[in-house]
Short mmCIF file of C-alpha atoms and ligand atoms in Angstrom, two decimals:
data_model
loop_
_atom_site.label_atom_id
_atom_site.label_comp_id
_atom_site.label_asym_id
_atom_site.label_seq_id
_atom_site.Cartn_x
_atom_site.Cartn_y
_atom_site.Cartn_z
CA UNK A 274 -24.83 9.99 -23.48
CA UNK A 275 -22.79 9.94 -20.35
CA UNK A 276 -21.53 6.65 -19.20
CA UNK A 277 -24.11 5.20 -16.76
CA UNK A 278 -21.98 3.34 -14.17
CA UNK A 279 -19.79 4.14 -11.48
CA UNK A 280 -16.49 2.78 -11.28
CA UNK A 281 -14.57 3.11 -7.87
CA UNK A 282 -10.89 2.32 -6.86
CA UNK A 283 -10.25 1.37 -3.24
CA UNK A 284 -8.03 -0.46 -1.08
CA UNK A 285 -7.92 -4.35 -1.75
CA UNK A 286 -10.27 -5.51 1.36
CA UNK A 287 -12.46 -2.91 1.06
CA UNK A 288 -14.59 -3.39 -1.60
CA UNK A 289 -17.57 -4.11 0.65
CA UNK A 290 -17.08 -0.76 2.63
CA UNK A 291 -17.19 0.83 -1.15
CA UNK A 292 -19.99 -0.64 -1.96
CA UNK A 293 -22.01 -0.01 1.34
CA UNK A 294 -20.97 3.67 0.77
CA UNK A 295 -22.29 4.25 -2.90
CA UNK A 296 -25.21 2.37 -2.27
CA UNK A 297 -26.01 4.52 0.54
CA UNK A 298 -25.61 7.97 -1.61
CA UNK A 299 -27.47 6.10 -4.03
CA UNK A 300 -30.29 5.55 -1.66
CA UNK A 301 -30.15 9.09 -0.37
CA UNK A 302 -30.72 10.46 -3.90
CA UNK A 303 -33.55 8.34 -4.69
CA UNK A 304 -31.56 6.06 -7.25
CA UNK A 305 -31.96 1.97 -7.42
CA UNK A 306 -29.11 -0.21 -8.35
CA UNK A 307 -26.66 -2.73 -7.53
CA UNK A 308 -23.11 -2.97 -6.99
CA UNK A 309 -20.54 -5.55 -8.30
CA UNK A 310 -17.69 -5.74 -5.80
CA UNK A 311 -15.48 -8.95 -5.99
CA UNK A 312 -13.45 -8.96 -2.80
CA UNK A 313 -9.65 -8.37 -2.97
CA UNK A 314 -10.33 -6.88 -6.16
CA UNK A 315 -9.33 -3.31 -5.39
CA UNK A 316 -12.53 -2.31 -6.99
CA UNK A 317 -16.01 -2.08 -7.43
CA UNK A 318 -18.60 -1.01 -9.66
CA UNK A 319 -22.47 0.94 -9.05
CA UNK A 320 -24.87 -0.23 -11.88
CA UNK A 321 -28.10 1.28 -11.73
CA UNK A 322 -31.14 -0.21 -12.53
CA UNK A 323 -31.90 2.61 -15.44
CA UNK A 324 -29.53 4.41 -17.49
CA UNK A 325 -30.75 7.40 -17.07
CA UNK A 326 -30.60 7.33 -13.04
CA UNK A 327 -27.34 6.23 -13.24
CA UNK A 328 -26.41 9.12 -15.40
CA UNK A 329 -28.02 11.46 -12.88
CA UNK A 330 -26.43 9.83 -9.99
CA UNK A 331 -22.88 10.38 -11.57
CA UNK A 332 -23.68 13.92 -11.87
CA UNK A 333 -24.34 14.53 -8.37
CA UNK A 334 -22.24 12.27 -6.54
CA UNK A 335 -19.44 13.96 -4.46
CA UNK A 336 -16.01 12.66 -4.73
CA UNK A 337 -14.90 14.45 -1.40
CA UNK A 338 -18.04 13.13 0.52
CA UNK A 339 -16.83 9.60 -0.04
CA UNK A 340 -14.56 7.74 2.65
CA UNK A 341 -13.54 4.56 1.02
CA UNK A 342 -13.18 4.98 -2.63
CA UNK A 343 -9.95 6.38 -4.00
CA UNK A 344 -11.19 7.48 -7.76
CA UNK A 345 -14.49 7.97 -9.00
CA UNK A 346 -14.88 7.14 -12.68
CA UNK A 347 -17.75 7.00 -14.54
CA UNK A 348 -17.51 3.92 -17.03
CA UNK A 349 -19.75 1.92 -19.69
CA UNK A 350 -19.77 -1.56 -19.62
CA UNK A 351 -16.78 -3.58 -19.28
CA UNK A 352 -14.66 -4.17 -22.51
CA UNK A 353 -14.24 -7.88 -22.18
CA UNK A 354 -12.76 -10.31 -24.98
CA UNK A 355 -10.60 -7.67 -26.59
CA UNK A 356 -8.78 -9.14 -29.41
CA UNK A 357 -5.26 -9.72 -28.53
CA UNK A 358 -4.38 -8.62 -31.86
CA UNK A 359 -5.94 -5.43 -31.66
CA UNK A 360 -6.95 -3.95 -28.41
CA UNK A 361 -6.76 -0.39 -29.13
CA UNK A 362 -9.56 -0.34 -31.72
CA UNK A 363 -12.34 -1.20 -29.33
CA UNK A 364 -10.73 1.10 -26.55
CA UNK A 365 -10.42 3.78 -28.99
CA UNK A 366 -14.07 3.61 -30.16
CA UNK A 367 -15.31 3.02 -26.53
CA UNK A 368 -13.19 6.66 -25.67
CA UNK A 369 -14.65 8.51 -28.64
CA UNK A 370 -18.09 7.83 -27.69
CA UNK A 371 -17.20 9.61 -24.45
CA UNK A 372 -15.60 12.82 -25.69
CA UNK A 373 -12.98 14.19 -27.97
CA UNK A 374 -11.00 16.38 -25.79
CA UNK A 375 -9.53 15.12 -22.21
CA UNK A 376 -7.07 17.03 -19.71
CA UNK A 377 -5.12 13.55 -19.44
CA UNK A 378 -5.01 9.83 -20.50
CA UNK A 379 -4.70 7.82 -17.47
CA UNK A 380 -4.20 3.63 -18.07
CA UNK A 381 -4.71 1.98 -14.93
CA UNK A 382 -5.20 -1.23 -12.79
CA UNK A 383 -6.12 -2.32 -9.74
CA UNK A 384 -4.13 -1.80 -6.39
CA UNK A 385 -3.42 -5.06 -6.41
CA UNK A 386 -0.80 -7.99 -6.63
CA UNK A 387 -2.35 -9.14 -9.97
CA UNK A 388 -2.97 -5.28 -10.99
CA UNK A 389 0.94 -4.79 -10.68
CA UNK A 390 1.67 -7.61 -13.19
CA UNK A 391 -0.98 -6.27 -15.16
CA UNK A 392 0.38 -2.93 -15.51
CA UNK A 393 3.81 -4.11 -16.52
CA UNK A 394 1.84 -6.41 -19.31
CA UNK A 395 -0.25 -3.61 -20.90
CA UNK A 396 2.70 -0.90 -20.48
CA UNK A 397 4.07 -1.92 -24.08
CA UNK A 398 0.38 -0.73 -25.31
CA UNK A 399 0.32 2.69 -24.11
CA UNK A 400 2.61 4.09 -27.02
CA UNK A 401 -0.18 2.06 -29.27
CA UNK A 402 -3.02 3.56 -27.60
CA UNK A 403 -1.95 7.02 -27.58
CA UNK A 404 -1.32 6.81 -30.86
CA UNK A 405 -4.89 5.22 -31.83
CA UNK A 406 -6.54 7.69 -30.03
CA UNK A 407 -4.79 10.74 -31.70
CA UNK A 408 -5.33 9.30 -35.22
CA UNK A 409 -8.76 9.03 -34.20
CA UNK A 410 -8.98 12.89 -33.37
CA UNK A 411 -9.13 12.22 -29.42
CA UNK A 412 -7.16 14.91 -27.74
CA UNK A 413 -6.04 13.89 -24.32
CA UNK A 414 -3.72 16.47 -23.13
CA UNK A 415 -6.07 19.79 -23.42
CA UNK A 416 -5.52 21.72 -19.91
CA UNK A 417 -8.81 23.28 -20.56
CA UNK A 418 -11.03 19.70 -20.43
CA UNK A 419 -12.98 19.17 -17.82
CA UNK A 420 -12.63 15.45 -18.02
CA UNK A 421 -9.70 12.94 -17.66
CA UNK A 422 -10.09 9.79 -20.06
CA UNK A 423 -9.13 6.73 -17.85
CA UNK A 424 -8.40 2.95 -19.26
CA UNK A 425 -8.72 0.56 -16.21
CA UNK A 426 -7.40 -2.59 -17.29
CA UNK A 427 -8.73 -5.41 -14.85
CA UNK A 428 -7.17 -8.68 -17.41
CA UNK A 429 -5.08 -8.42 -20.05
CA UNK A 430 -7.74 -8.55 -22.59
CA UNK A 431 -10.36 -6.63 -20.15
CA UNK A 432 -10.78 -2.90 -19.34
CA UNK A 433 -13.47 -0.47 -18.40
CA UNK A 434 -12.97 2.93 -20.61
CA UNK A 435 -14.32 5.90 -18.65
CA UNK A 436 -14.18 9.60 -17.43
CA UNK A 437 -13.65 11.35 -14.26
CA UNK A 438 -14.26 14.86 -13.45
CA UNK A 439 -11.08 17.12 -12.53
CA UNK A 440 -12.95 18.94 -10.02
CA UNK A 441 -14.76 15.84 -8.56
CA UNK A 442 -12.04 12.97 -8.14
CA UNK A 443 -8.82 12.01 -7.32
CA UNK A 444 -6.02 14.30 -8.82
CA UNK A 445 -3.57 11.09 -8.86
CA UNK A 446 -3.54 8.35 -10.97
CA UNK A 447 -4.90 5.24 -9.65
CA UNK A 448 -6.10 7.41 -6.79
CA UNK A 449 -2.35 7.05 -5.36
CA UNK A 450 -0.30 10.00 -4.15
CA UNK A 451 3.15 9.20 -4.67
CA UNK A 452 4.81 10.49 -1.65
CA UNK A 453 8.80 10.42 -1.08
CA UNK A 454 9.60 9.40 2.56
CA UNK A 455 11.79 12.09 3.91
CA UNK A 456 15.08 10.71 5.29
CA UNK A 457 15.12 12.73 8.67
CA UNK A 458 11.21 11.78 9.24
CA UNK A 459 11.25 9.49 12.72
CA UNK A 460 8.71 6.85 11.38
CA UNK A 461 6.49 5.92 7.91
CA UNK A 462 3.33 7.79 9.83
CA UNK A 463 5.11 10.94 8.67
CA UNK A 464 3.54 10.02 4.85
CA UNK A 465 0.02 9.48 6.39
CA UNK A 466 0.12 13.19 7.75
CA UNK A 467 1.73 14.50 4.73
CA UNK A 468 -0.94 12.95 2.35
CA UNK A 469 -3.61 14.16 5.18
CA UNK A 470 -2.60 17.45 4.85
CA UNK A 471 -2.71 16.90 1.06
CA UNK A 472 -6.06 16.01 0.80
CA UNK A 473 -7.79 18.22 3.65
CA UNK A 474 -5.93 21.20 3.57
CA UNK A 475 -4.96 20.85 -0.24
CA UNK A 476 -1.35 21.82 1.22
CA UNK A 477 -2.02 24.88 2.64
CA UNK A 478 0.77 27.16 3.88
CA UNK A 479 0.72 28.03 7.41
CA UNK A 480 2.30 31.12 9.15
CA UNK A 481 5.53 30.55 10.68
CA UNK A 482 4.76 30.12 14.86
CA UNK A 483 1.29 28.92 15.15
CA UNK A 484 0.78 25.98 17.72
CA UNK A 485 -0.01 22.52 17.62
CA UNK A 486 -0.62 19.66 20.30
CA UNK A 487 0.21 15.69 18.97
CA UNK A 488 -1.55 13.34 20.85
CA UNK A 489 0.25 10.04 20.80
CA UNK A 490 3.38 11.72 18.85
CA UNK A 491 6.03 8.98 19.79
CA UNK A 492 8.52 8.53 17.83
CA UNK A 493 7.45 11.67 15.91
CA UNK A 494 6.69 11.34 12.43
CA UNK A 495 3.54 13.67 12.32
CA UNK A 496 5.25 15.94 14.98
CA UNK A 497 8.12 16.26 12.47
CA UNK A 498 5.66 17.44 9.67
CA UNK A 499 4.29 19.99 11.62
CA UNK A 500 7.74 21.33 12.56
CA UNK A 501 8.31 21.50 8.87
CA UNK A 502 5.72 23.53 8.70
CA UNK A 503 6.92 25.99 11.11
CA UNK A 504 4.77 24.80 14.07
CA UNK A 505 5.49 25.19 17.76
CA UNK A 506 4.34 21.34 18.98
CA UNK A 507 3.51 19.98 22.15
CA UNK A 508 3.98 16.20 21.77
CA UNK A 509 1.94 14.00 24.18
CA UNK A 510 3.05 10.42 24.56
CA UNK A 511 4.84 7.95 27.60
CA UNK A 512 6.59 6.85 24.71
CA UNK A 513 10.24 8.65 23.46
CA UNK A 514 10.56 11.28 21.00
CA UNK A 515 13.05 11.09 17.82
CA UNK A 516 16.28 13.09 19.62
CA UNK A 517 17.31 14.76 16.31
CA UNK A 518 13.67 16.12 16.27
CA UNK A 519 13.69 17.41 19.96
CA UNK A 520 16.83 19.37 18.60
CA UNK A 521 14.40 21.50 16.30
CA UNK A 522 13.78 23.50 19.50
CA UNK A 523 10.14 23.88 18.11
CA UNK A 524 9.01 20.61 20.03
CA UNK A 525 8.27 20.27 23.91
CA UNK A 526 7.32 16.78 24.91
CA UNK A 527 4.97 15.99 27.52
CA UNK A 528 4.42 12.60 29.20
CA UNK A 529 1.18 12.55 29.40
CA UNK A 530 -2.21 10.65 28.79
CA UNK A 531 -3.62 12.13 25.48
CA UNK A 532 -7.22 11.85 26.90
CA UNK A 533 -6.46 13.70 29.95
CA UNK A 534 -3.74 16.30 28.79
CA UNK A 535 -5.63 19.83 28.23
CA UNK A 536 -3.78 22.36 26.35
CA UNK A 537 -2.98 25.89 28.76
CA UNK A 538 -4.13 28.20 25.65
CA UNK A 539 -5.96 27.13 22.23
CA UNK A 540 -4.16 26.15 19.78
CA UNK A 541 -4.19 26.16 16.01
CA UNK A 542 -3.92 22.54 15.52
CA UNK A 543 -4.45 19.40 16.95
CA UNK A 544 -3.41 15.95 15.77
CA UNK A 545 -4.17 12.41 17.18
CA UNK A 546 -2.60 9.06 16.37
CA UNK A 547 -3.13 7.28 19.20
CA UNK A 548 -4.34 3.31 18.94
CA UNK A 549 -7.40 3.42 20.64
CA UNK A 550 -11.18 2.64 19.85
CA UNK A 551 -12.49 4.83 17.13
CA UNK A 552 -15.48 6.10 19.55
CA UNK A 553 -13.21 7.01 21.90
CA UNK A 554 -11.05 9.07 19.73
CA UNK A 555 -14.38 10.54 18.13
CA UNK A 556 -15.52 11.68 21.38
CA UNK A 557 -12.17 13.19 22.24
CA UNK A 558 -11.69 14.99 19.13
CA UNK A 559 -15.37 16.87 19.03
CA UNK A 560 -14.40 17.92 22.62
CA UNK A 561 -11.47 19.85 21.42
CA UNK A 562 -13.25 21.32 18.90
CA UNK A 563 -16.33 22.30 20.98
CA UNK A 564 -14.24 23.77 23.85
CA UNK A 565 -12.16 25.40 21.28
CA UNK A 566 -8.92 24.08 22.61
CA UNK A 567 -8.12 23.84 18.82
CA UNK A 568 -9.21 25.61 15.45
CA UNK A 569 -9.05 22.32 13.50
CA UNK A 570 -7.67 18.83 14.03
CA UNK A 571 -6.77 15.80 11.74
CA UNK A 572 -6.99 12.33 13.64
CA UNK A 573 -6.64 8.69 12.70
CA UNK A 574 -9.71 5.93 13.20
CA UNK A 575 -8.32 2.46 13.51
CA UNK A 576 -11.23 0.45 12.26
CA UNK A 577 -12.43 -3.05 13.76
CA UNK A 578 -11.89 -5.98 11.89
CA UNK A 579 -15.68 -5.86 10.87
CA UNK A 580 -18.63 -3.37 10.46
CA UNK A 581 -15.79 -0.84 9.40
CA UNK A 582 -18.14 1.16 7.53
CA UNK A 583 -20.82 0.99 10.48
CA UNK A 584 -17.95 2.48 12.82
CA UNK A 585 -17.20 5.24 10.12
CA UNK A 586 -21.13 6.04 10.48
CA UNK A 587 -20.91 5.87 14.54
CA UNK A 588 -18.17 8.26 14.83
CA UNK A 589 -19.77 10.34 12.48
CA UNK A 590 -22.77 10.27 14.59
CA UNK A 591 -20.72 10.73 17.79
CA UNK A 592 -18.97 14.06 16.54
CA UNK A 593 -22.27 15.42 15.34
CA UNK A 594 -24.15 14.88 18.24
CA UNK A 595 -21.36 16.67 20.49
CA UNK A 596 -21.23 19.54 18.32
CA UNK A 597 -24.81 20.10 18.13
CA UNK A 598 -25.34 18.94 14.64
CA UNK A 599 -23.99 22.20 13.13
CA UNK A 600 -21.29 24.37 12.91
CA UNK A 601 -18.37 22.17 11.76
CA UNK A 602 -16.88 20.74 8.60
CA UNK A 603 -15.86 17.27 8.87
CA UNK A 604 -14.27 14.89 5.96
CA UNK A 605 -12.87 11.58 6.35
CA UNK A 606 -11.20 9.45 3.99
CA UNK A 607 -9.32 6.44 3.73
CA UNK A 608 -5.82 7.65 2.68
CA UNK A 609 -3.29 5.47 0.38
CA UNK A 610 -1.08 5.16 3.67
CA UNK A 611 -4.04 4.02 6.02
CA UNK A 612 -4.20 0.34 6.15
CA UNK A 613 -7.26 -0.64 8.55
CA UNK A 614 -7.80 2.73 8.94
CA UNK A 615 -9.12 6.22 7.99
CA UNK A 616 -8.33 9.25 8.66
CA UNK A 617 -10.50 12.38 9.18
CA UNK A 618 -10.42 16.44 9.26
CA UNK A 619 -12.52 18.48 11.73
CA UNK A 620 -12.83 22.00 12.10
CA UNK A 621 -15.28 24.35 13.07
CA UNK A 622 -16.92 26.62 10.47
C1 SAM B 717 0.55 4.77 15.89
S1 SAM B 717 1.86 5.37 17.39
C2 SAM B 717 1.61 7.29 16.63
C3 SAM B 717 2.92 7.35 15.74
C4 SAM B 717 3.46 8.96 15.80
N1 SAM B 717 2.31 9.57 15.09
C5 SAM B 717 4.44 8.99 14.61
O1 SAM B 717 3.96 9.53 13.49
O2 SAM B 717 5.47 8.77 14.94
C6 SAM B 717 0.51 5.74 18.50
C7 SAM B 717 0.93 6.18 19.72
O3 SAM B 717 0.22 6.45 20.65
C8 SAM B 717 0.62 6.49 21.86
N2 SAM B 717 -0.77 6.18 22.94
C9 SAM B 717 -1.41 5.63 23.05
N3 SAM B 717 -2.29 5.69 23.94
C10 SAM B 717 -2.25 6.84 24.31
C11 SAM B 717 -2.28 7.75 25.32
N4 SAM B 717 -3.74 7.44 25.96
N5 SAM B 717 -1.81 8.93 25.58
C12 SAM B 717 -0.83 9.16 25.14
N6 SAM B 717 -0.37 8.37 23.93
C13 SAM B 717 -0.86 6.90 23.63
C14 SAM B 717 1.47 5.23 21.81
O4 SAM B 717 2.47 4.93 22.81
C15 SAM B 717 2.24 5.37 20.39
O5 SAM B 717 3.63 5.95 20.54
#
């Protein structure tokens, strides 16, 4: 039997949003249950009232549709009170109950300060766990296997043992892409667009010379990413652009209001990182796509302190209405490099 609970990792502080989102998905599928999500813990667990329903839910829940969860793991009950002298045996037993061939073994902790301390504490356990699993006949480096094995420690003597589907989960341990900050990028925001491109376009290659507009471009981290990909970029912002970036010859700087700027010709990409109300940004990006001013867009929505999930739904509804309810593709994700924000991708289909 597949495990019946759904374990979701998230940015600490966004457990409630994870809970709201997974509950909404469950309701949509007619699954009844409840979520345990301690504030600032960095994870949430959905329990269906009936195990069979939980299994069915896990089979159909699409990771790519979720905004706040960083990882989607199907798990059994929390293994708590692990014997200090031998944590390996109960974990191996729980793993074997889930299968014997896995694509990988990921030993993880929540993305919190406690989680970081825990990670160093459990590091010495890793070789013992690997050895114990192999001895029990569990293979965890099978490139053909459909599932990964997760051991998610939430305390020194407590962990969840679960699985993620390779094609329906984050491809990064802990759901965190490890990206290096390029030394010549003008701002750390560059990492956000880099992660967004990976997430939404799967690192797609672009023909050199395509055109793009960057609304709210100063000092130029996002523009820098587009320039790296061979784009000719119009950077719209009243603020200054990085001088070295301007020397690339691929950037035109327009000191203009991003809400009034219109491209003289349609462009392939529009990206937008202006600090404004999410609803206003949602209306603007929908207009760009509806008018055919750009083919695709990546934009950031700075969320309010409260009702953040509701704000995401509101922005979706604004875009849906502006585009007549069809003929578009929209994905939103709280990226690792997003703080109180989500990043979204919208394109005509
Ligand atoms: C978060 S910063 C952008 C950082 C940029 N993406 C980068 O990677 O360096 C937001 C920018 O939006 C600009 N901005 C805010 N409102 C704007 C508007 N109405 N029109 C144009 N730019 C705007 C600000 O001047 C600021 O430079």
